[in-house]
CSV table of C-alpha atoms and ligand atoms in Angstrom, one decimal:
chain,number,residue,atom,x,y,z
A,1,UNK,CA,0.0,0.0,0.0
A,2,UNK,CA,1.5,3.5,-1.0
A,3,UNK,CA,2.0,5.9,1.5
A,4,UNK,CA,-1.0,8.0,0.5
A,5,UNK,CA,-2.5,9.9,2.8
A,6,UNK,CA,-6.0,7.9,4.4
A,7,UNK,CA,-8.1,10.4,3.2
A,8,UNK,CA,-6.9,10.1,-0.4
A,9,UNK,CA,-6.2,6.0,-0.1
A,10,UNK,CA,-10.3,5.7,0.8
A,11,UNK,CA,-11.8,8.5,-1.9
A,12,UNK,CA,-12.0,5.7,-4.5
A,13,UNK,CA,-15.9,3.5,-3.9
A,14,UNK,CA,-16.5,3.0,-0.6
A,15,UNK,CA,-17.2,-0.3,1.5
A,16,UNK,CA,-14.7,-2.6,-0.4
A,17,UNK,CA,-16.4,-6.5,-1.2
A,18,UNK,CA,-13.9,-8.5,1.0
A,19,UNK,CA,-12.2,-10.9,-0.9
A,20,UNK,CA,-10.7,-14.6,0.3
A,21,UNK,CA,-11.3,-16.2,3.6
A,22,UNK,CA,-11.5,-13.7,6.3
A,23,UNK,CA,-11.1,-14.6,10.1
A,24,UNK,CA,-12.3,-11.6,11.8
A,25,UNK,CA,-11.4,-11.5,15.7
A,26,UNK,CA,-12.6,-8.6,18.5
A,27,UNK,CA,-11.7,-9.0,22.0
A,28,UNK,CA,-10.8,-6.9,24.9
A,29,UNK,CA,-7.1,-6.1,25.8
A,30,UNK,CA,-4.6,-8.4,27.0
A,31,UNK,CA,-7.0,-11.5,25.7
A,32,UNK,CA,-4.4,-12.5,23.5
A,33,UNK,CA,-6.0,-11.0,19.5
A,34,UNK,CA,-2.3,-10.2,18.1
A,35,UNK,CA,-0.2,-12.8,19.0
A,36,UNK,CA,-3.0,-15.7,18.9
A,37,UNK,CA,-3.9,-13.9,15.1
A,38,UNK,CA,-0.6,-13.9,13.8
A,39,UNK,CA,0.8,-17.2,15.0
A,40,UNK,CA,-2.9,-18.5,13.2
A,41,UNK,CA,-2.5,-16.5,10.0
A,42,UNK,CA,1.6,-17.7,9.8
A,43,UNK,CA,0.1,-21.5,10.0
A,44,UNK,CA,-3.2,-20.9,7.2
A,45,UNK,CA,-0.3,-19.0,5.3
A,46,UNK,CA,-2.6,-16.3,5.4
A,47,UNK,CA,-1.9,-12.6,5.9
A,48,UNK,CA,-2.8,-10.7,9.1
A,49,UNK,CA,-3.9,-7.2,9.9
A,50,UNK,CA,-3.6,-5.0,12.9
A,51,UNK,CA,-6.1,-2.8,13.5
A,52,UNK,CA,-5.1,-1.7,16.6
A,53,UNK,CA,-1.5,-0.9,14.9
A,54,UNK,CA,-3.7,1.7,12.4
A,55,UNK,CA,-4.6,3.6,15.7
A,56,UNK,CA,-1.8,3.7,17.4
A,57,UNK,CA,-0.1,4.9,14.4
A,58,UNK,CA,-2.4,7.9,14.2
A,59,UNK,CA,-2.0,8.7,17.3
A,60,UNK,CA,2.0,8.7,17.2
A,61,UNK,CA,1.2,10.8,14.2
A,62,UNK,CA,-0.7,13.2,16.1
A,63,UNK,CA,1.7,13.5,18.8
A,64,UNK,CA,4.0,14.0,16.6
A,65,UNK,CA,2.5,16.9,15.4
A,66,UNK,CA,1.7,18.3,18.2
A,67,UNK,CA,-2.4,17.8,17.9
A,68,UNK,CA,-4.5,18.2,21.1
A,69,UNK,CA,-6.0,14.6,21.5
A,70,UNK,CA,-8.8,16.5,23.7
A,71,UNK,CA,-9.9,18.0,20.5
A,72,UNK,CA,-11.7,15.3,18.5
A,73,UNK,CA,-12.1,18.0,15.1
A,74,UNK,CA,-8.3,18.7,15.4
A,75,UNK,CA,-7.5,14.8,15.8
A,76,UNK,CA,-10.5,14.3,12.9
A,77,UNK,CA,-8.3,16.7,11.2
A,78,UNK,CA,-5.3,15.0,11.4
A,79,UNK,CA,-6.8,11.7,10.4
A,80,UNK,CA,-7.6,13.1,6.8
A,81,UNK,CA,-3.7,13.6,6.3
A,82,UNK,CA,-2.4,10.6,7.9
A,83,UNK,CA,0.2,8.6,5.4
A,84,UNK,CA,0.1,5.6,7.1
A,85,UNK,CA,1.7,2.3,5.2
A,86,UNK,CA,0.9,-1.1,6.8
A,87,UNK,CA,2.1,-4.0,6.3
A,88,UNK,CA,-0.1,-7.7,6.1
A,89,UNK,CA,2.9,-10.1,6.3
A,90,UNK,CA,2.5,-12.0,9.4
A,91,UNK,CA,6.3,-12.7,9.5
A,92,UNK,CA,7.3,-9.0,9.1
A,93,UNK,CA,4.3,-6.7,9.9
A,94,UNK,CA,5.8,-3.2,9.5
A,95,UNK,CA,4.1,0.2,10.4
A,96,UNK,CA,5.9,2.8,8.7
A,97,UNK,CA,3.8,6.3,8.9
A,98,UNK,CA,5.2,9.5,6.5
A,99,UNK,CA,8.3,7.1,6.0
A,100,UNK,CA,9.0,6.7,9.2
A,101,UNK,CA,9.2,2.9,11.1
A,102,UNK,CA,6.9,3.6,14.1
A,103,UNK,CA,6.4,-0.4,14.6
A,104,UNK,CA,8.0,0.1,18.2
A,105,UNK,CA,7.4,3.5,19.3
A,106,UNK,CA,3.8,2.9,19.1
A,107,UNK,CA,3.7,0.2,21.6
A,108,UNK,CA,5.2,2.8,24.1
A,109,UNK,CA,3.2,3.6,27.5
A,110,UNK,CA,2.6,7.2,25.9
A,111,UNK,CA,0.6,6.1,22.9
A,112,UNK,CA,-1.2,3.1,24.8
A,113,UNK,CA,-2.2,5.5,27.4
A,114,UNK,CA,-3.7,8.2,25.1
A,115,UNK,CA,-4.9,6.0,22.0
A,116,UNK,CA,-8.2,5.4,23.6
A,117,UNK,CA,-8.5,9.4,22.9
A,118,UNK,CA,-8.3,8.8,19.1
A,119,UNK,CA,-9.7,5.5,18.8
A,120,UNK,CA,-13.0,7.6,20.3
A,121,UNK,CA,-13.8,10.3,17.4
A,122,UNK,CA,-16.2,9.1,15.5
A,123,UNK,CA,-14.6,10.2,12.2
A,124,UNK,CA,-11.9,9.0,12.6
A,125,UNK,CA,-13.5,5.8,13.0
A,126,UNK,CA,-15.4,5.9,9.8
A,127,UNK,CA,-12.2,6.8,7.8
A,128,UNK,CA,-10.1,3.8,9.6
A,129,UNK,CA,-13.2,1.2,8.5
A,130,UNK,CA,-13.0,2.1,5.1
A,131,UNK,CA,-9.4,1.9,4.9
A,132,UNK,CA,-9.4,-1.3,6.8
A,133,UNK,CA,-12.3,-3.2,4.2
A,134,UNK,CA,-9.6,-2.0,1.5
A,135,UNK,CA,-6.8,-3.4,2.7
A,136,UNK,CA,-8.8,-6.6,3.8
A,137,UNK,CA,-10.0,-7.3,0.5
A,138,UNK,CA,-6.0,-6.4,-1.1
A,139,UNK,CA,-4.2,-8.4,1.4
A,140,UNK,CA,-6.8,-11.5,1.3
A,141,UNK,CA,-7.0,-11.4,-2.7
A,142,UNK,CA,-3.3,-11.8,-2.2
A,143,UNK,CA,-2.7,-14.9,0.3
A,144,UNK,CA,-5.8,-16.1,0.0
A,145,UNK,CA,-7.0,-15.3,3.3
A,146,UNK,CA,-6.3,-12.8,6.2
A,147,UNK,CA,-6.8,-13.0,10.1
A,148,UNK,CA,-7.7,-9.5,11.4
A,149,UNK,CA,-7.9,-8.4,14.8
A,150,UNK,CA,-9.3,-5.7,16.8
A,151,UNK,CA,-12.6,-4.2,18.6
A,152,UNK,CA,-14.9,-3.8,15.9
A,153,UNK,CA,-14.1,-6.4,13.2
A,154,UNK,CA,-17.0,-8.9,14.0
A,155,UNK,CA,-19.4,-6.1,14.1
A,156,UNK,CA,-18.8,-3.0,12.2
A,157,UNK,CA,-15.4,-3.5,9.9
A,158,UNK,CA,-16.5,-6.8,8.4
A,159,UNK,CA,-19.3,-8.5,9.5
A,160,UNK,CA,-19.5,-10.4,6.5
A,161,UNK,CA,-16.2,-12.2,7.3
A,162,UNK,CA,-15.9,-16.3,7.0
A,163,UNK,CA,-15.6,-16.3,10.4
A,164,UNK,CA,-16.1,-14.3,13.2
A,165,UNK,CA,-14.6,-15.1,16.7
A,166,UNK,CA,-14.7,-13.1,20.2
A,167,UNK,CA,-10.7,-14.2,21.9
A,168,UNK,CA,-11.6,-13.5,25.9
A,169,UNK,CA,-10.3,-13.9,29.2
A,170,UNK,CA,-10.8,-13.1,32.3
A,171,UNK,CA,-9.8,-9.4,34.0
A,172,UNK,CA,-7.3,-11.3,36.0
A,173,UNK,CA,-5.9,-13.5,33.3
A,174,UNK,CA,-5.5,-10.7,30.9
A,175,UNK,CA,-4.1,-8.7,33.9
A,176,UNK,CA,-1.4,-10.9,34.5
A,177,UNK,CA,-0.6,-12.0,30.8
A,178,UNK,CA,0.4,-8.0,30.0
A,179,UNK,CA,1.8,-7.5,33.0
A,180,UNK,CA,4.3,-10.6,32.8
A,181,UNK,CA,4.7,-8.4,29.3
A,182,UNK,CA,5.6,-5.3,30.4
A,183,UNK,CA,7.2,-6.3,34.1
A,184,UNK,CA,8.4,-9.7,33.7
A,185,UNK,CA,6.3,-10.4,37.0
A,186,UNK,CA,2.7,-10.5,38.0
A,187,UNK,CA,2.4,-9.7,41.7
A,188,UNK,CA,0.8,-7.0,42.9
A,189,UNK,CA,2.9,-4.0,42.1
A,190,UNK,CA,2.9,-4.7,38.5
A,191,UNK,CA,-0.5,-6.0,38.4
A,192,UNK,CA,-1.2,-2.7,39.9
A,193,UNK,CA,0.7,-0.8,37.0
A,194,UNK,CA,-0.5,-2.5,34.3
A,195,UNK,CA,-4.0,-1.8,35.4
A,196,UNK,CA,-4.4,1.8,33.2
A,197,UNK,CA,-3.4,-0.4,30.1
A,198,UNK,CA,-6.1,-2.9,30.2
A,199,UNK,CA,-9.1,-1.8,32.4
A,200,UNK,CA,-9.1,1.9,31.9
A,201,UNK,CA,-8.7,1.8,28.1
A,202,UNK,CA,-11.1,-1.5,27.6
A,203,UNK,CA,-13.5,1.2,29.5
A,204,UNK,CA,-13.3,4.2,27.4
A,205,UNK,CA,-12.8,2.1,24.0
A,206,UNK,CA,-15.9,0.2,25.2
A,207,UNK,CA,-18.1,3.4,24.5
A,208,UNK,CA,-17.6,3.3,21.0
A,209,UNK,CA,-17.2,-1.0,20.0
A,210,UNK,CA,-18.9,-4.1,21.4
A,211,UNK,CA,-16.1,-6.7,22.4
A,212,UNK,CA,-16.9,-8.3,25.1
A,213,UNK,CA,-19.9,-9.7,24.5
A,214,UNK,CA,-20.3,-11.9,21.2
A,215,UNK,CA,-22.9,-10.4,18.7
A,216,UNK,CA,-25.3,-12.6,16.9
A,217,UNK,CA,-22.6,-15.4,14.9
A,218,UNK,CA,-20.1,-14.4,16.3
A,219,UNK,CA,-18.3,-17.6,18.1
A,220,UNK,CA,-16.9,-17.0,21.6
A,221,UNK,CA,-13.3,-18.4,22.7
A,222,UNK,CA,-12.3,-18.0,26.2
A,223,UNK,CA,-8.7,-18.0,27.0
A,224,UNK,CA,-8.3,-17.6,30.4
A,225,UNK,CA,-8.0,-21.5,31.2
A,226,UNK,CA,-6.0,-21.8,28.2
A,227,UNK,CA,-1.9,-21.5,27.4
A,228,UNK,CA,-0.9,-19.9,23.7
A,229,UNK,CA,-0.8,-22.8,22.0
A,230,UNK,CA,-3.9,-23.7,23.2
A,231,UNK,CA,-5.4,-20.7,22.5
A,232,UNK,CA,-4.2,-20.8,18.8
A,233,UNK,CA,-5.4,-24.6,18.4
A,234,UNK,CA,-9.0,-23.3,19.5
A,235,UNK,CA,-9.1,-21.1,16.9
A,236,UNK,CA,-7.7,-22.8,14.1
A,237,UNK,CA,-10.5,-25.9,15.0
A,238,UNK,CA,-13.3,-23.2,14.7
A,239,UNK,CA,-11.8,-22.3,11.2
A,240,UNK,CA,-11.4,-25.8,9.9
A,241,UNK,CA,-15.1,-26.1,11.1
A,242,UNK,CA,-16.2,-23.7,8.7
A,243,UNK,CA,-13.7,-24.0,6.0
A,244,UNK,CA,-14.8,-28.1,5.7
B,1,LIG,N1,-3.7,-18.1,26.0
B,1,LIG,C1,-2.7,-17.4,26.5
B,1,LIG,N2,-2.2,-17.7,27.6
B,1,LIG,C2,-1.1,-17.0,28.2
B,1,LIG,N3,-0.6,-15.9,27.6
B,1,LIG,C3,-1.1,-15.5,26.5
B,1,LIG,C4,-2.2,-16.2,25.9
B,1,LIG,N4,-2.5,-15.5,24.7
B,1,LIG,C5,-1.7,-14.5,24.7
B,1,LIG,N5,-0.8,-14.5,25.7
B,1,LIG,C6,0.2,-13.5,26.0
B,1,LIG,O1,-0.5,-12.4,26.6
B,1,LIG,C7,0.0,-11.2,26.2
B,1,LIG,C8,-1.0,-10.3,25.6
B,1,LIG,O2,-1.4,-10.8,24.3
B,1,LIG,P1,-1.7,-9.9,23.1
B,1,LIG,O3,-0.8,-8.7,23.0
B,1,LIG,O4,-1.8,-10.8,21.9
B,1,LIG,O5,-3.1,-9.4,23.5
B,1,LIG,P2,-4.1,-8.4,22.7
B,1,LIG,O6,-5.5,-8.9,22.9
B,1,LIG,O7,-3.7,-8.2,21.3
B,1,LIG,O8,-3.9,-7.1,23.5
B,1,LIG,P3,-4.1,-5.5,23.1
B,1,LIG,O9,-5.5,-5.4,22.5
B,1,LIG,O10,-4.0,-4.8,24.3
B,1,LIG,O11,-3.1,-5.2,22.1
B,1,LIG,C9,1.2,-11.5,25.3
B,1,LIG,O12,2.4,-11.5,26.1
B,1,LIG,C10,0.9,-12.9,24.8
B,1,LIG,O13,2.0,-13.7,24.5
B,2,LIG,N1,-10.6,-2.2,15.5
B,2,LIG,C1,-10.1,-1.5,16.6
B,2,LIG,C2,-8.8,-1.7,17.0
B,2,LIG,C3,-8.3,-1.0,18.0
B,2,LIG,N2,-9.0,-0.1,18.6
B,2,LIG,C4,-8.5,0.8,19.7
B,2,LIG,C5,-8.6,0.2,21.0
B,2,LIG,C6,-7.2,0.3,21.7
B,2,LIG,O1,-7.3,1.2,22.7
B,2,LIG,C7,-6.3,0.9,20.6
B,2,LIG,C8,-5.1,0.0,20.3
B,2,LIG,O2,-5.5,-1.3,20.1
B,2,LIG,P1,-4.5,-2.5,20.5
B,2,LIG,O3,-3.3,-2.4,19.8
B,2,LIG,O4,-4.3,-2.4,22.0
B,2,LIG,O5,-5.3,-3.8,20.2
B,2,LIG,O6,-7.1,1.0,19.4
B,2,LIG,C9,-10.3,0.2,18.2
B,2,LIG,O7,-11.0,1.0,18.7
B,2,LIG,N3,-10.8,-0.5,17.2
């Protein structure tokens, strides 16, 4: 994908038909989307798309330029010039936005503190969607198939995917999975410090998308009693279920 600003990437017709088999998966934070998506996309050979990647690259992008995330026009704003160039290979899923490789910096506290602030305007929302169903239908034409991951896949990106699954886990497991991330540890200090991360942004992003309760066909998978591989096998039984 060029690095075209969104605004210009999305003016051609709207609402792209996916194309492929599409494995659409929403979940709250810490349940395990990314890593259980990839490691099931590298094993269909299929590719794999970050959603949450697109907005945490916008918001980099409007840190970077100094935009008030308490201002949703001036964020909206932003979002119309926003050259963002994502990558679909599960192997080597670069973020590069204006030429620049944000891949790490946008997992820093700073942006997963204040993302929940863009991921919120409305607009910017709409714009993400349509750029999402685009590079969907690209990246699945391509591979055959693509595994994406985020809050509002199932219900609102592309609710006409193959398959739609809700990854889960309980508060406590999801607690203790990011903060073994982040702190090595999970006792109570780091639970305690990973808290913001999960629980506060699940509460603000959960005024805008629906992930933690499954909509109608959409297929539930709870994690919390259940190690990565695990995880991944559940998954990749639902898909052979409806692939067969
Ligand atoms: N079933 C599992 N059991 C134990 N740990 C897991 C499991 N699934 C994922 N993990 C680990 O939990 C952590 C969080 O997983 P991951 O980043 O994939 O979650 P996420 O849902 O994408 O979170 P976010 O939405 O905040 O980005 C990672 O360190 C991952 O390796
Ligand atoms: N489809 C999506 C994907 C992500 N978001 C929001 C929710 C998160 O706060 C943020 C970063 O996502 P993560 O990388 O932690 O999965 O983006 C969303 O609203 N819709």
């Amino acid at each position: 994908m060029p690095q075209t600003p969104v605004s210009s990437a999305v003016s051609e017709p709207t609402d792209h038909p996916l194309s492929g088999f599409v494995v659409a998966i929403d979940g709250p934070s810490g349940s395990g989307k990314s890593s259980v998506s990839k490691q099931v996309a590298r094993t269909l050979g299929y590719a794999y798309l970050d959603t949450g990647a697109m907005y945490r690259a916008l918001t980099w992008w409007c840190l970077d330029r100094h935009v008030d995330l308490d201002d949703p026009a001036a964020v909206a704003a932003a979002a119309e010039d926003f050259p963002l160039d994502i990558g679909t290979d599960p192997d080597a899923p670069h973020v590069l936005v204006g030429g620049a490789d944000v891949a790490e910096a946008i997992r820093e506290t700073r942006i997963s503190t204040s993302v929940s602030k863009v991921a919120t305007v409305i607009p910017v929302r709409e714009l993400l969607r349509l750029l999402q169903r685009q590079l969907i239908s690209k990246a699945g034409a391509a591979r055959g198939g693509v595994v994406v991951e985020g809050r509002d896949i199932t219900t609102v990106v592309a609710p006409d995917a193959s398959v739609r699954i809700l990854l889960t886990a309980s508060e406590e497991a999801r607690l203790a999975r990011r903060s073994r991330e982040l702190h090595g540890d999970a006792d109570e200090t780091s639970v305690s410090a990973t808290r913001a991360q999960i629980v506060d942004r699940d509460r603000l992003d959960s005024t805008v998308s629906v992930f933690t309760v499954a909509a109608d066909g959409v297929t539930t998978v709870d994690t919390s009693e259940l190690d990565f591989d695990g995880s991944v096998r559940a998954v990749l039984h639902i898909v052979a279920a409806a692939r067969a």
